[in-house]
Amino acid sequence: MSQSPGERRSDRTRAGILAAARERFAADGYERATIRAIAADAAIDPAMVMRYFGNKEKLFAAAAEFDLRMPDFSALPREEVGAALTNHFLDRWEDDESLKALLRASVTNEVAAERMRQLFAGQLAPVIKNLADPAEAATRAGLVATQALGFALCRYVLALPPVAALTRPQAVAWLAPTITRYLTGTIDPAL
Amino acid sequence: MSQSPGERRSDRTRAGILAAARERFAADGYERATIRAIAADAAIDPAMVMRYFGNKEKLFAAAAEFDLRMPDFSALPREEVGAALTNHFLDRWEDDESLKALLRASVTNEVAAERMRQLFAGQLAPVIKNLADPAEAATRAGLVATQALGFALCRYVLALPPVAALTRPQAVAWLAPTITRYLTGTIDPAL
DNA sequence: TAGCCAGGTCAACACCTGTTGACCTACGGT
DNA sequence: ACCGTAGGTCAACAGGTGTTGACCTGGCTA
């Protein structure tokens, strides 16, 4: 039953399925990405996907596992945090298709939506706790999410021409001040 | 063949189908909203949907027809435009499910995505032409879209708790300065 | 009153989906 | 040489999908 951690032969196919799944989910969303198509991309039988992952939901859960890899910003000067966070988001978005898969799926799939919520509550909010009043961290994380996800949606998913055309420095120049304000702007207690 | 514009008997069912379609598309997205379910909601036979709208894509096109109803902001003092536009977006979002249907669908359906693009290019950008350098209007419209759609996504679709919990005045207080900057902020020509 | 036709029903089609279980195959340990 | 088993194939299932065409029906007009 057990085997020493040298690689099993199945590890490669398992990884292949996951890679294909990430691509398909990212490109097509949850319902249009079919197990048959994913299996075909991985040059494997659809039944293998079931053997390895149980069912489609679990496959998606495995494919959309995602770590924001938030750095520690607390050493940076306060006025640079916004730009650093903005750059980090854009980096993360561009070198890992999982986020696109997660975003596309979370709009119609409740499991994916819940994972999206936990991403911001569990990975972004804690970092913000080190930068601002911890009691306000969740709200500030939510506001950052609106701008980060909105930009990603417009640029990578909808491909709105003027947004897709922005260069990286332009994008950062526009977004960073917004993010900075969401991180550090004062909250009117009268509201 | 022709008939005076007094109401046909079919107008009511046609409207019923459209209302049901809007609800379903808004709640489930394009692929999960089935014609059978829409027909059931409208208490009608699925074949009627086909008779009236031809096919599912055309039904969606009819259900997701949407007018932003942009007011003329040019009379307002410049510093109030951001808040006014923010409020207008929230109003529009909350009293018409078509926008939610369009957003949910546009993430996986290319026709819907194209309609979303035209919404901002055709209805928002022209208004902005009256407020800023017309050459920059498209870019500014795109930036506004990132924040407006991102906020709507987080609040109405994903229901991120901290974003869903914001009161209307709080939401406006946070968003309006962002929108204002996207409308009027200077663009560094060096980028 | 007869007949036409907009408006509506019904059953079926061809296809695609996730999922299952029976079967094959090659290889490592004995 | 043998056989157990991890890894893989194949064909089929049950159910849901968009879509179609044949058929009914009730009210208006001639």
Coordinates of C-alpha atoms (C1' of nucleotides) in Angstrom, one line a residue:
Chain A
M1 CA 0.0 0.0 0.0
S2 CA 2.7 2.5 0.9
Q3 CA 5.7 3.3 -1.2
S4 CA 8.8 5.3 -0.6
P5 CA 8.5 8.9 -1.9
G6 CA 10.5 8.1 -5.1
E7 CA 8.2 9.1 -7.9
R8 CA 5.4 6.9 -8.9
R9 CA 4.8 6.4 -12.6
S10 CA 1.3 7.9 -12.1
D11 CA 2.6 11.2 -10.8
R12 CA 3.3 12.4 -14.3
T13 CA -0.1 11.7 -15.7
R14 CA -1.7 13.1 -12.6
A15 CA 0.3 16.3 -13.1
G16 CA -0.7 16.2 -16.8
I17 CA -4.3 16.1 -16.0
L18 CA -4.0 19.0 -13.6
A19 CA -2.2 21.1 -16.1
A20 CA -4.8 20.4 -18.7
A21 CA -7.6 21.0 -16.3
R22 CA -6.1 24.4 -15.3
E23 CA -5.9 25.5 -18.9
R24 CA -9.4 24.4 -19.7
F25 CA -11.0 25.8 -16.6
A26 CA -9.2 29.1 -17.2
A27 CA -10.2 29.3 -20.8
D28 CA -13.8 28.0 -20.6
G29 CA -15.1 28.3 -17.1
Y30 CA -16.4 25.5 -15.0
E31 CA -19.4 24.2 -17.0
R32 CA -17.9 24.5 -20.5
A33 CA -14.7 22.8 -19.5
T34 CA -15.6 19.1 -20.0
I35 CA -13.9 16.2 -18.5
R36 CA -13.6 14.7 -21.9
A37 CA -11.8 17.7 -23.3
I38 CA -9.4 17.9 -20.4
A39 CA -8.7 14.2 -20.8
A40 CA -8.1 14.6 -24.5
D41 CA -5.6 17.5 -23.8
A42 CA -3.8 15.2 -21.4
A43 CA -3.8 12.4 -24.0
I44 CA -5.6 10.1 -21.6
D45 CA -8.9 8.4 -21.1
P46 CA -11.7 10.3 -19.3
A47 CA -12.1 7.4 -16.9
M48 CA -8.5 8.1 -15.6
V49 CA -9.6 11.6 -14.5
M50 CA -12.3 10.0 -12.4
R51 CA -9.9 7.5 -11.0
Y52 CA -7.4 10.2 -9.9
F53 CA -9.8 12.9 -8.7
G54 CA -13.1 11.3 -8.0
N55 CA -15.4 13.7 -9.8
K56 CA -15.4 17.0 -11.6
E57 CA -15.8 19.2 -8.5
K58 CA -12.8 17.6 -6.8
L59 CA -10.8 18.0 -10.0
F60 CA -11.6 21.6 -10.1
A61 CA -10.8 22.0 -6.4
A62 CA -7.4 20.5 -7.1
A63 CA -6.8 22.6 -10.2
A64 CA -7.8 25.8 -8.6
E65 CA -5.7 25.5 -5.5
F66 CA -4.0 28.8 -5.3
D67 CA -1.6 30.6 -3.1
L68 CA -1.4 34.4 -3.4
R69 CA 2.2 34.1 -2.0
M70 CA 1.8 37.4 -0.3
P71 CA 5.2 38.9 0.6
D72 CA 5.7 40.8 3.8
F73 CA 5.2 44.4 3.1
S74 CA 5.7 45.7 6.6
A75 CA 9.3 46.6 6.0
L76 CA 8.4 48.9 3.1
P77 CA 7.8 52.6 3.5
R78 CA 4.1 53.1 3.7
E79 CA 3.8 55.1 0.5
E80 CA 5.4 52.3 -1.5
V81 CA 3.1 49.5 -0.3
G82 CA 0.3 50.3 -2.8
A83 CA 2.6 50.0 -5.8
A84 CA 4.3 46.9 -4.5
L85 CA 1.0 45.2 -3.9
T86 CA -0.3 46.2 -7.3
N87 CA 2.8 44.8 -9.0
H88 CA 2.6 41.6 -6.9
F89 CA -1.0 41.1 -8.0
L90 CA -0.2 41.6 -11.7
D91 CA 2.7 39.2 -11.4
R92 CA 0.7 36.6 -9.7
W93 CA -2.1 37.0 -12.3
E94 CA 0.2 36.7 -15.3
D95 CA 2.3 33.7 -14.3
D96 CA -0.4 31.3 -13.0
E97 CA -3.6 30.4 -14.9
S98 CA -5.2 29.1 -11.7
L99 CA -6.4 32.6 -10.8
K100 CA -8.1 33.0 -14.2
A101 CA -9.7 29.6 -13.8
L102 CA -10.9 30.5 -10.3
L103 CA -12.3 33.8 -11.4
R104 CA -14.1 32.4 -14.5
A105 CA -15.6 29.6 -12.4
S106 CA -16.5 31.6 -9.3
V107 CA -19.0 33.6 -11.2
T108 CA -21.3 30.5 -11.8
N109 CA -20.0 27.9 -9.3
E110 CA -20.6 28.3 -5.6
V111 CA -17.7 26.2 -4.5
A112 CA -15.3 28.3 -6.6
A113 CA -17.0 31.5 -5.2
E114 CA -16.4 30.3 -1.7
R115 CA -12.8 29.6 -2.5
M116 CA -12.4 33.1 -3.9
R117 CA -13.9 34.6 -0.7
Q118 CA -11.4 32.6 1.4
L119 CA -8.6 33.7 -0.8
F120 CA -9.1 37.3 0.2
A121 CA -10.2 36.7 3.8
G122 CA -7.5 34.1 4.5
Q123 CA -4.5 35.4 2.6
L124 CA -4.9 39.1 1.9
A125 CA -6.7 40.3 5.0
P126 CA -4.0 38.9 7.4
V127 CA -1.3 40.8 5.6
I128 CA -3.3 44.0 5.8
K129 CA -3.6 43.4 9.5
N130 CA 0.1 44.3 9.8
L131 CA -0.4 47.6 7.9
A132 CA -3.6 49.0 9.4
D133 CA -6.0 48.8 12.3
P134 CA -6.7 45.1 12.4
A135 CA -10.4 45.8 13.0
E136 CA -10.6 47.4 9.6
A137 CA -8.4 44.9 7.8
A138 CA -11.3 42.8 6.4
T139 CA -13.0 45.9 4.9
R140 CA -9.8 47.1 3.4
A141 CA -9.1 43.7 1.9
G142 CA -12.6 43.7 0.4
L143 CA -12.0 47.1 -1.2
V144 CA -8.7 46.0 -2.6
A145 CA -10.4 42.9 -4.0
T146 CA -12.9 45.1 -5.8
Q147 CA -10.2 46.9 -7.7
A148 CA -7.9 43.9 -8.2
L149 CA -10.5 41.6 -9.4
G150 CA -12.2 44.3 -11.5
F151 CA -9.0 45.1 -13.2
A152 CA -8.2 41.4 -13.9
L153 CA -11.7 40.8 -15.1
C154 CA -11.5 43.7 -17.6
R155 CA -8.0 43.0 -18.7
Y156 CA -7.7 39.3 -18.8
V157 CA -11.2 37.9 -19.1
L158 CA -13.3 40.5 -20.9
A159 CA -10.3 42.1 -22.7
L160 CA -11.8 45.6 -22.7
P161 CA -9.6 47.2 -25.4
P162 CA -8.5 50.3 -23.4
V163 CA -7.7 48.2 -20.3
A164 CA -5.9 45.5 -22.2
A165 CA -3.8 48.1 -24.0
L166 CA -2.4 49.6 -20.8
T167 CA 1.3 48.9 -20.3
R168 CA 2.4 47.6 -17.0
P169 CA 3.8 51.0 -15.8
Q170 CA 0.6 52.7 -16.9
A171 CA -1.5 50.1 -15.1
V172 CA 0.5 50.5 -11.9
A173 CA 0.4 54.3 -12.1
W174 CA -3.4 54.2 -12.2
L175 CA -4.1 51.4 -9.8
A176 CA -1.5 52.0 -7.1
P177 CA -3.0 55.2 -5.7
T178 CA -6.4 53.5 -5.5
I179 CA -4.9 50.5 -3.6
T180 CA -3.0 52.8 -1.3
R181 CA -6.1 54.7 -0.4
Y182 CA -8.0 51.5 0.3
L183 CA -5.2 50.4 2.5
T184 CA -4.6 53.6 4.4
G185 CA -7.4 56.0 3.7
T186 CA -9.4 57.2 6.7
I187 CA -12.8 55.9 7.4
D188 CA -15.5 58.4 8.3
P189 CA -17.1 57.0 11.5
A190 CA -20.3 58.9 10.8
L191 CA -21.1 56.5 8.0
Chain B
M1 CA -49.4 40.5 -41.7
S2 CA -49.4 43.9 -40.0
Q3 CA -51.6 44.9 -37.1
S4 CA -52.2 48.2 -35.4
P5 CA -50.1 48.7 -32.3
G6 CA -52.8 47.7 -29.9
E7 CA -51.5 44.8 -27.8
R8 CA -51.3 41.4 -29.1
R9 CA -52.2 38.5 -26.8
S10 CA -48.7 37.2 -27.3
D11 CA -47.1 40.3 -25.9
R12 CA -47.7 39.2 -22.4
T13 CA -46.2 35.8 -22.7
R14 CA -43.3 37.3 -24.7
A15 CA -42.7 39.7 -21.8
G16 CA -43.1 36.8 -19.3
I17 CA -40.4 34.8 -21.1
L18 CA -38.1 37.7 -21.1
A19 CA -38.6 38.4 -17.4
A20 CA -38.0 34.7 -16.5
A21 CA -34.9 34.7 -18.8
R22 CA -33.4 37.7 -17.1
E23 CA -33.9 36.1 -13.7
R24 CA -32.4 32.8 -14.7
F25 CA -29.5 34.3 -16.6
A26 CA -28.7 36.6 -13.7
A27 CA -28.9 33.8 -11.1
D28 CA -27.2 31.0 -13.0
G29 CA -25.2 32.4 -15.9
Y30 CA -25.5 31.5 -19.5
E31 CA -24.9 27.8 -19.6
R32 CA -26.6 26.8 -16.4
A33 CA -29.8 28.7 -17.2
T34 CA -31.7 26.2 -19.3
I35 CA -34.5 27.0 -21.7
R36 CA -36.6 24.4 -19.9
A37 CA -36.2 26.2 -16.6
I38 CA -36.9 29.6 -18.1
A39 CA -40.0 28.2 -19.8
A40 CA -41.2 26.6 -16.5
D41 CA -40.8 29.9 -14.7
A42 CA -42.8 31.6 -17.3
A43 CA -45.4 28.7 -17.1
I44 CA -45.1 28.0 -20.7
D45 CA -43.8 25.3 -23.1
P46 CA -40.1 25.3 -24.0
A47 CA -41.1 25.2 -27.7
M48 CA -42.7 28.6 -27.3
V49 CA -39.4 30.1 -26.3
M50 CA -37.9 28.9 -29.6
R51 CA -40.9 30.2 -31.5
Y52 CA -40.5 33.6 -30.0
F53 CA -36.8 34.0 -29.9
G54 CA -35.3 31.5 -32.4
N55 CA -32.6 30.0 -30.2
K56 CA -30.9 30.4 -26.8
E57 CA -28.3 32.9 -28.0
K58 CA -31.0 35.2 -29.4
L59 CA -33.0 34.8 -26.2
F60 CA -30.0 35.9 -24.2
A61 CA -29.3 38.8 -26.5
A62 CA -32.9 40.0 -26.0
A63 CA -32.8 39.4 -22.2
A64 CA -29.5 41.2 -21.7
E65 CA -30.3 44.2 -23.7
F66 CA -29.3 47.0 -21.5
D67 CA -29.2 50.7 -21.4
L68 CA -26.9 52.4 -18.8
R69 CA -29.2 55.5 -19.1
M70 CA -26.3 57.8 -18.5
P71 CA -27.4 61.2 -17.3
D72 CA -25.7 64.4 -18.5
F73 CA -23.1 65.2 -15.9
S74 CA -21.6 68.2 -17.7
A75 CA -23.7 70.7 -15.7
L76 CA -22.4 69.4 -12.4
P77 CA -19.4 70.9 -10.6
R78 CA -16.4 68.7 -11.5
E79 CA -15.8 67.5 -8.0
E80 CA -19.3 66.1 -7.7
V81 CA -19.2 64.0 -10.9
G82 CA -17.4 61.0 -9.3
A83 CA -20.0 60.6 -6.6
A84 CA -22.9 61.2 -9.0
L85 CA -21.5 58.6 -11.4
T86 CA -20.9 56.1 -8.6
N87 CA -24.5 56.5 -7.3
H88 CA -25.8 56.2 -10.8
F89 CA -24.0 52.9 -11.3
L90 CA -25.2 51.5 -8.0
D91 CA -28.8 52.5 -8.8
R92 CA -28.6 51.0 -12.2
W93 CA -27.2 47.8 -10.8
E94 CA -29.7 47.4 -8.1
D95 CA -32.9 48.0 -10.1
D96 CA -32.2 45.9 -13.2
E97 CA -31.2 42.3 -13.2
S98 CA -30.0 42.5 -16.8
L99 CA -26.6 43.8 -15.7
K100 CA -26.1 40.9 -13.4
A101 CA -27.1 38.5 -16.1
L102 CA -24.8 40.2 -18.5
L103 CA -21.8 40.1 -16.1
R104 CA -22.4 36.5 -15.2
A105 CA -22.7 35.4 -18.8
S106 CA -19.9 37.6 -20.2
V107 CA -17.3 35.6 -18.3
T108 CA -17.9 32.5 -20.3
N109 CA -19.9 33.7 -23.3
E110 CA -18.2 35.6 -26.0
V111 CA -21.3 37.2 -27.3
A112 CA -22.0 38.5 -23.9
A113 CA -18.5 39.7 -23.4
E114 CA -18.7 41.7 -26.7
R115 CA -21.9 43.3 -25.5
M116 CA -20.2 44.2 -22.2
R117 CA -17.3 45.9 -24.2
Q118 CA -19.8 47.8 -26.3
L119 CA -21.6 48.9 -23.2
F120 CA -18.6 50.8 -21.9
A121 CA -17.3 51.9 -25.3
G122 CA -20.7 53.0 -26.6
Q123 CA -22.5 54.4 -23.6
L124 CA -19.9 55.3 -21.0
A125 CA -17.0 56.6 -23.1
P126 CA -19.2 59.2 -25.0
V127 CA -20.3 60.7 -21.7
I128 CA -16.7 61.0 -20.6
K129 CA -15.9 62.8 -23.8
N130 CA -17.8 65.7 -22.4
L131 CA -15.8 65.8 -19.2
A132 CA -12.2 65.2 -20.3
D133 CA -9.9 65.3 -23.3
P134 CA -11.8 63.2 -25.9
A135 CA -8.6 61.4 -26.8
E136 CA -8.4 60.0 -23.3
A137 CA -12.1 59.2 -22.9
A138 CA -11.8 55.5 -23.9
T139 CA -8.9 54.9 -21.4
R140 CA -10.8 56.7 -18.6
A141 CA -13.9 54.7 -19.4
G142 CA -12.0 51.5 -19.2
L143 CA -10.5 52.4 -15.8
V144 CA -14.0 53.3 -14.5
A145 CA -15.1 50.0 -15.8
T146 CA -12.5 48.1 -13.8
Q147 CA -13.7 49.7 -10.5
A148 CA -17.4 49.6 -11.3
L149 CA -17.4 46.0 -12.5
G150 CA -15.0 44.9 -9.8
F151 CA -17.2 46.3 -7.1
A152 CA -20.3 44.8 -8.6
L153 CA -18.6 41.4 -9.0
C154 CA -17.5 41.4 -5.3
R155 CA -20.8 42.8 -3.9
Y156 CA -23.5 41.3 -6.1
V157 CA -22.0 38.1 -7.6
L158 CA -19.3 36.8 -5.3
A159 CA -20.9 38.4 -2.2
L160 CA -17.5 39.0 -0.5
P161 CA -18.8 39.6 3.1
P162 CA -16.9 42.9 3.8
V163 CA -18.0 44.3 0.4
A164 CA -21.6 43.1 0.7
A165 CA -21.8 44.6 4.2
L166 CA -21.0 48.2 3.1
T167 CA -23.8 50.6 3.3
R168 CA -24.6 52.8 0.3
P169 CA -23.0 55.9 1.8
Q170 CA -19.9 53.9 2.8
A171 CA -19.6 52.4 -0.7
V172 CA -19.9 55.8 -2.3
A173 CA -17.4 57.3 0.1
W174 CA -14.9 54.7 -0.9
L175 CA -15.6 54.5 -4.6
A176 CA -16.3 58.1 -5.6
P177 CA -12.7 59.4 -5.1
T178 CA -11.4 56.5 -7.2
I179 CA -13.9 57.2 -10.0
T180 CA -13.1 60.9 -9.8
R181 CA -9.4 60.2 -10.2
Y182 CA -10.0 57.9 -13.2
L183 CA -12.1 60.7 -14.8
T184 CA -9.9 63.6 -14.1
G185 CA -6.5 62.5 -12.9
T186 CA -3.5 63.5 -15.0
I187 CA -1.8 61.0 -17.3
D188 CA 2.0 60.9 -17.2
P189 CA 3.0 61.1 -20.9
A190 CA 6.4 59.5 -20.0
L191 CA 4.6 56.1 -19.6
Chain C
dT1 C1' -72.0 29.5 -39.3
dA2 C1' -67.6 28.2 -41.4
dG3 C1' -63.1 28.5 -41.6
dC4 C1' -58.6 30.6 -40.7
dC5 C1' -54.8 31.4 -38.0
dA6 C1' -52.3 33.2 -33.9
dG7 C1' -51.1 30.9 -29.9
dG8 C1' -50.1 26.9 -27.5
dT9 C1' -49.1 21.7 -26.4
dC10 C1' -46.8 17.3 -26.9
dA11 C1' -43.5 13.9 -27.9
dA12 C1' -39.5 13.0 -29.9
dC13 C1' -34.8 13.8 -32.1
dA14 C1' -29.8 13.8 -31.8
dC15 C1' -26.3 15.0 -29.1
dC16 C1' -23.4 15.7 -25.1
dT17 C1' -22.6 15.3 -20.2
dG18 C1' -20.5 13.1 -15.8
dT19 C1' -19.8 8.7 -14.2
dT20 C1' -19.3 3.5 -13.9
dG21 C1' -17.7 -1.1 -14.2
dA22 C1' -15.7 -4.8 -16.7
dC23 C1' -11.7 -5.7 -19.0
dC24 C1' -6.8 -5.6 -20.6
dT25 C1' -1.5 -5.0 -20.1
dA26 C1' 3.1 -4.7 -18.5
dC27 C1' 6.3 -5.0 -14.9
dG28 C1' 8.5 -6.0 -10.1
dG29 C1' 9.0 -9.2 -6.5
dT30 C1' 9.2 -14.0 -5.3
Chain D
dA1 C1' 8.4 -18.8 -14.6
dC2 C1' 4.6 -16.9 -12.1
dC3 C1' 1.4 -13.9 -10.5
dG4 C1' -0.4 -9.6 -8.1
dT5 C1' -1.2 -5.2 -9.0
dA6 C1' -0.6 -0.3 -10.5
dG7 C1' -1.9 1.9 -14.6
dG8 C1' -4.7 2.3 -18.4
dT9 C1' -8.5 1.3 -22.1
dC10 C1' -13.2 0.6 -23.7
dA11 C1' -18.0 0.6 -24.1
dA12 C1' -21.9 1.8 -22.0
dC13 C1' -25.3 4.0 -18.7
dA14 C1' -28.7 7.4 -17.3
dG15 C1' -29.9 11.8 -17.5
dG16 C1' -30.1 16.5 -19.3
dT17 C1' -29.6 19.8 -23.4
dG18 C1' -31.2 22.7 -27.4
dT19 C1' -34.1 22.1 -31.0
dT20 C1' -37.8 20.4 -34.2
dG21 C1' -42.2 19.3 -36.3
dA22 C1' -46.7 17.5 -36.0
dC23 C1' -50.7 18.4 -33.9
dC24 C1' -54.4 20.7 -31.1
dT25 C1' -57.7 25.0 -29.8
dG26 C1' -60.3 28.8 -29.3
dG27 C1' -61.6 33.2 -30.8
dC28 C1' -62.1 36.5 -34.8
dT29 C1' -63.6 37.5 -39.4
dA30 C1' -65.9 36.8 -43.7

